[in-house]
Amino acid sequence: MNKITKDQFDERELEELNPRNELHWKLWAYDDECCFEMEWDGNQLIFIEFLKPMLKYVTDPNCIKKDTILEALFELAREEFRGRHDSSITQIVDSIKDLKAEGELGEWCKYVSWLNKLYLYRGKFRESEAINLCKYMILPHPNYDELEKARYCTFSFTGRVLKNYSEIKCLVPMPEGALELPEYMYINLNELDWKYNFRLPLELNDI
């Protein structure tokens, strides 16, 4: 891989590194001071179009941005499976088939395999299993429930059932006076399937 340095870019370009630019990836991945544009506003790699470069660089022992990439990989898998986006799920599942992964990347591969088994499963599901599924679909990391904040997240059946889909509401702790931002999962316990919506509950016509 050819060495890329800051000298090859002007000041404006350095301030607006774009993950859609391969040369920018080569600089960003090995320079601790470089950021992609808008990175201050969250991880900018959580898009299926960046799956291939993320796997390319996270497996490079010289890449110093592995934590950022791994965070994005876990988030990407969670969001695509939660939304049941068939095309993206196929790409993610295919990407782990020949991936020789250890450590956290190996955990990501196991996470994808676990999500895919649920995605393909069409049997019955218990309410306790549905609550656990919601935690993995809504909380941002498979180990997130070990963190202090997650202890205060509530997941509960609301009693609403729309076309065999039971509604589960998640409330995440917010600062005092802040607007609540609930998340909703709808799970068919008879033949496992799920739907997701942010902030507002779905109506019958949405199912």
GROMACS .gro file of C-alpha atoms in nm:
model
  207
    1MET     CA    1   0.000   0.000   0.000
    2ASN     CA    2   0.155   0.330  -0.113
    3LYS     CA    3   0.237   0.575   0.164
    4ILE     CA    4   0.012   0.881   0.168
    5THR     CA    5   0.115   1.195   0.359
    6LYS     CA    6  -0.052   1.524   0.446
    7ASP     CA    7   0.183   1.705   0.209
    8GLN     CA    8  -0.013   1.562  -0.082
    9PHE     CA    9  -0.327   1.756   0.016
   10ASP     CA   10  -0.407   2.123   0.055
   11GLU     CA   11  -0.538   2.260   0.385
   12ARG     CA   12  -0.900   2.272   0.275
   13GLU     CA   13  -0.898   1.909   0.161
   14LEU     CA   14  -0.742   1.801   0.491
   15GLU     CA   15  -1.034   1.963   0.672
   16GLU     CA   16  -1.288   1.776   0.458
   17LEU     CA   17  -1.156   1.422   0.424
   18ASN     CA   18  -1.426   1.213   0.260
   19PRO     CA   19  -1.468   0.838   0.324
   20ARG     CA   20  -1.580   0.802  -0.039
   21ASN     CA   21  -1.225   0.893  -0.148
   22GLU     CA   22  -0.974   0.606  -0.142
   23LEU     CA   23  -0.676   0.842  -0.102
   24HIS     CA   24  -0.843   1.000   0.198
   25TRP     CA   25  -0.884   0.654   0.352
   26LYS     CA   26  -0.513   0.588   0.309
   27LEU     CA   27  -0.431   0.905   0.499
   28TRP     CA   28  -0.703   0.878   0.766
   29ALA     CA   29  -0.626   0.518   0.858
   30TYR     CA   30  -0.265   0.588   0.955
   31ASP     CA   31  -0.270   0.944   1.090
   32ASP     CA   32  -0.410   1.003   1.437
   33GLU     CA   33  -0.467   1.374   1.369
   34CYS     CA   34  -0.681   1.323   1.058
   35CYS     CA   35  -1.059   1.302   1.071
   36PHE     CA   36  -1.327   1.247   0.812
   37GLU     CA   37  -1.559   1.542   0.759
   38MET     CA   38  -1.833   1.568   1.024
   39GLU     CA   39  -1.659   1.302   1.237
   40TRP     CA   40  -1.710   1.529   1.537
   41ASP     CA   41  -2.082   1.466   1.493
   42GLY     CA   42  -2.054   1.087   1.518
   43ASN     CA   43  -1.907   0.794   1.333
   44GLN     CA   44  -1.931   0.870   0.961
   45LEU     CA   45  -1.860   0.512   0.847
   46ILE     CA   46  -2.193   0.351   0.937
   47PHE     CA   47  -2.302   0.299   0.576
   48ILE     CA   48  -2.305  -0.024   0.377
   49GLU     CA   49  -2.102   0.140   0.098
   50PHE     CA   50  -1.804   0.157   0.335
   51LEU     CA   51  -1.812  -0.210   0.435
   52LYS     CA   52  -1.539  -0.313   0.191
   53PRO     CA   53  -1.285  -0.042   0.286
   54MET     CA   54  -1.360  -0.090   0.656
   55LEU     CA   55  -1.274  -0.458   0.636
   56LYS     CA   56  -0.968  -0.379   0.426
   57TYR     CA   57  -0.822  -0.139   0.681
   58VAL     CA   58  -0.937  -0.305   1.004
   59THR     CA   59  -0.740  -0.615   0.906
   60ASP     CA   60  -0.425  -0.410   0.838
   61PRO     CA   61  -0.197  -0.438   1.145
   62ASN     CA   62  -0.065  -0.086   1.078
   63CYS     CA   63  -0.404   0.085   1.082
   64ILE     CA   64  -0.444   0.299   1.395
   65LYS     CA   65  -0.817   0.367   1.351
   66LYS     CA   66  -0.936   0.012   1.423
   67ASP     CA   67  -1.151   0.114   1.721
   68THR     CA   68  -1.346   0.361   1.507
   69ILE     CA   69  -1.389   0.105   1.230
   70LEU     CA   70  -1.498  -0.171   1.469
   71GLU     CA   71  -1.753   0.061   1.627
   72ALA     CA   72  -1.893   0.133   1.282
   73LEU     CA   73  -1.901  -0.236   1.186
   74PHE     CA   74  -2.103  -0.329   1.494
   75GLU     CA   75  -2.339  -0.035   1.439
   76LEU     CA   76  -2.378  -0.114   1.071
   77ALA     CA   77  -2.469  -0.478   1.135
   78ARG     CA   78  -2.716  -0.382   1.406
   79GLU     CA   79  -2.892  -0.117   1.195
   80GLU     CA   80  -2.915  -0.326   0.878
   81PHE     CA   81  -3.050  -0.633   1.056
   82ARG     CA   82  -3.286  -0.422   1.265
   83GLY     CA   83  -3.429  -0.271   0.948
   84ARG     CA   84  -3.425  -0.610   0.771
   85HIS     CA   85  -3.251  -0.455   0.469
   86ASP     CA   86  -3.209  -0.766   0.255
   87SER     CA   87  -2.942  -0.641   0.013
   88SER     CA   88  -2.720  -0.497   0.287
   89ILE     CA   89  -2.760  -0.808   0.502
   90THR     CA   90  -2.648  -1.025   0.211
   91GLN     CA   91  -2.334  -0.813   0.169
   92ILE     CA   92  -2.252  -0.826   0.540
   93VAL     CA   93  -2.307  -1.202   0.568
   94ASP     CA   94  -2.104  -1.270   0.253
   95SER     CA   95  -1.819  -1.056   0.386
   96ILE     CA   96  -1.753  -1.284   0.685
   97LYS     CA   97  -1.745  -1.612   0.492
   98ASP     CA   98  -1.373  -1.603   0.411
   99LEU     CA   99  -1.269  -1.354   0.678
  100LYS     CA  100  -1.001  -1.491   0.908
  101ALA     CA  101  -1.076  -1.285   1.214
  102GLU     CA  102  -0.965  -1.285   1.574
  103GLY     CA  103  -1.023  -1.060   1.875
  104GLU     CA  104  -1.292  -0.795   1.837
  105LEU     CA  105  -1.326  -0.851   1.463
  106GLY     CA  106  -1.389  -1.217   1.540
  107GLU     CA  107  -1.658  -1.109   1.785
  108TRP     CA  108  -1.813  -0.899   1.510
  109CYS     CA  109  -1.825  -1.205   1.284
  110LYS     CA  110  -1.998  -1.405   1.559
  111TYR     CA  111  -2.241  -1.116   1.611
  112VAL     CA  112  -2.329  -1.110   1.241
  113SER     CA  113  -2.377  -1.489   1.238
  114TRP     CA  114  -2.605  -1.468   1.542
  115LEU     CA  115  -2.814  -1.189   1.391
  116ASN     CA  116  -2.840  -1.379   1.064
  117LYS     CA  117  -2.972  -1.690   1.238
  118LEU     CA  118  -3.247  -1.480   1.394
  119TYR     CA  119  -3.312  -1.310   1.061
  120LEU     CA  120  -3.366  -1.648   0.891
  121TYR     CA  121  -3.555  -1.810   1.178
  122ARG     CA  122  -3.931  -1.847   1.130
  123GLY     CA  123  -4.033  -2.033   1.446
  124LYS     CA  124  -4.206  -1.926   1.766
  125PHE     CA  125  -4.040  -1.684   2.007
  126ARG     CA  126  -4.093  -1.634   2.381
  127GLU     CA  127  -4.160  -1.292   2.532
  128SER     CA  128  -3.835  -1.303   2.730
  129GLU     CA  129  -3.644  -1.380   2.408
  130ALA     CA  130  -3.820  -1.090   2.236
  131ILE     CA  131  -3.705  -0.848   2.506
  132ASN     CA  132  -3.346  -0.967   2.467
  133LEU     CA  133  -3.373  -0.933   2.090
  134CYS     CA  134  -3.486  -0.572   2.135
  135LYS     CA  135  -3.185  -0.497   2.352
  136TYR     CA  136  -2.948  -0.621   2.084
  137MET     CA  137  -3.134  -0.434   1.811
  138ILE     CA  138  -3.160  -0.101   1.994
  139LEU     CA  139  -2.855  -0.074   2.220
  140PRO     CA  140  -2.547   0.019   2.017
  141HIS     CA  141  -2.311  -0.269   2.097
  142PRO     CA  142  -2.361  -0.637   2.185
  143ASN     CA  143  -2.188  -0.582   2.518
  144TYR     CA  144  -2.360  -0.250   2.585
  145ASP     CA  145  -2.586  -0.391   2.855
  146GLU     CA  146  -2.278  -0.419   3.076
  147LEU     CA  147  -2.241  -0.041   3.074
  148GLU     CA  148  -2.384   0.174   3.352
  149LYS     CA  149  -2.623   0.370   3.133
  150ALA     CA  150  -2.788   0.058   2.992
  151ARG     CA  151  -2.894  -0.055   3.338
  152TYR     CA  152  -3.155   0.219   3.336
  153CYS     CA  153  -3.295   0.147   2.988
  154THR     CA  154  -3.643  -0.001   3.005
  155PHE     CA  155  -3.789  -0.251   2.759
  156SER     CA  156  -4.153  -0.342   2.806
  157PHE     CA  157  -4.452  -0.481   2.620
  158THR     CA  158  -4.713  -0.207   2.583
  159GLY     CA  159  -5.009  -0.441   2.530
  160ARG     CA  160  -5.065  -0.328   2.172
  161VAL     CA  161  -5.072  -0.604   1.910
  162LEU     CA  162  -5.088  -0.511   1.542
  163LYS     CA  163  -5.147  -0.801   1.301
  164ASN     CA  164  -4.975  -1.045   1.541
  165TYR     CA  165  -4.687  -0.800   1.601
  166SER     CA  166  -4.649  -0.724   1.973
  167GLU     CA  167  -4.529  -0.373   2.052
  168ILE     CA  168  -4.225  -0.328   2.276
  169LYS     CA  169  -4.120   0.019   2.390
  170CYS     CA  170  -3.767   0.117   2.483
  171LEU     CA  171  -3.691   0.425   2.688
  172VAL     CA  172  -3.333   0.543   2.722
  173PRO     CA  173  -3.232   0.769   3.013
  174MET     CA  174  -3.239   1.137   2.915
  175PRO     CA  175  -3.124   1.447   3.109
  176GLU     CA  176  -3.389   1.609   3.327
  177GLY     CA  177  -3.623   1.823   3.118
  178ALA     CA  178  -3.513   1.668   2.789
  179LEU     CA  179  -3.763   1.534   2.539
  180GLU     CA  180  -3.816   1.159   2.560
  181LEU     CA  181  -3.709   0.970   2.248
  182PRO     CA  182  -3.867   0.626   2.271
  183GLU     CA  183  -3.791   0.348   2.025
  184TYR     CA  184  -4.037   0.079   1.927
  185MET     CA  185  -3.995  -0.281   1.817
  186TYR     CA  186  -4.280  -0.491   1.681
  187ILE     CA  187  -4.222  -0.864   1.707
  188ASN     CA  188  -4.429  -1.148   1.570
  189LEU     CA  189  -4.395  -1.417   1.839
  190ASN     CA  190  -4.574  -1.682   1.634
  191GLU     CA  191  -4.341  -1.667   1.334
  192LEU     CA  192  -4.039  -1.457   1.420
  193ASP     CA  193  -4.031  -1.131   1.232
  194TRP     CA  194  -3.976  -0.776   1.351
  195LYS     CA  195  -4.020  -0.412   1.258
  196TYR     CA  196  -3.869  -0.100   1.411
  197ASN     CA  197  -3.965   0.264   1.446
  198PHE     CA  198  -3.804   0.561   1.617
  199ARG     CA  199  -3.993   0.799   1.843
  200LEU     CA  200  -4.350   0.730   1.725
  201PRO     CA  201  -4.545   0.404   1.752
  202LEU     CA  202  -4.656   0.239   1.430
  203GLU     CA  203  -5.020   0.215   1.330
  204LEU     CA  204  -5.203  -0.083   1.184
  205ASN     CA  205  -5.152   0.036   0.826
  206ASP     CA  206  -4.775   0.055   0.884
  207ILE     CA  207  -4.740  -0.316   0.957
   0.00000   0.00000   0.00000
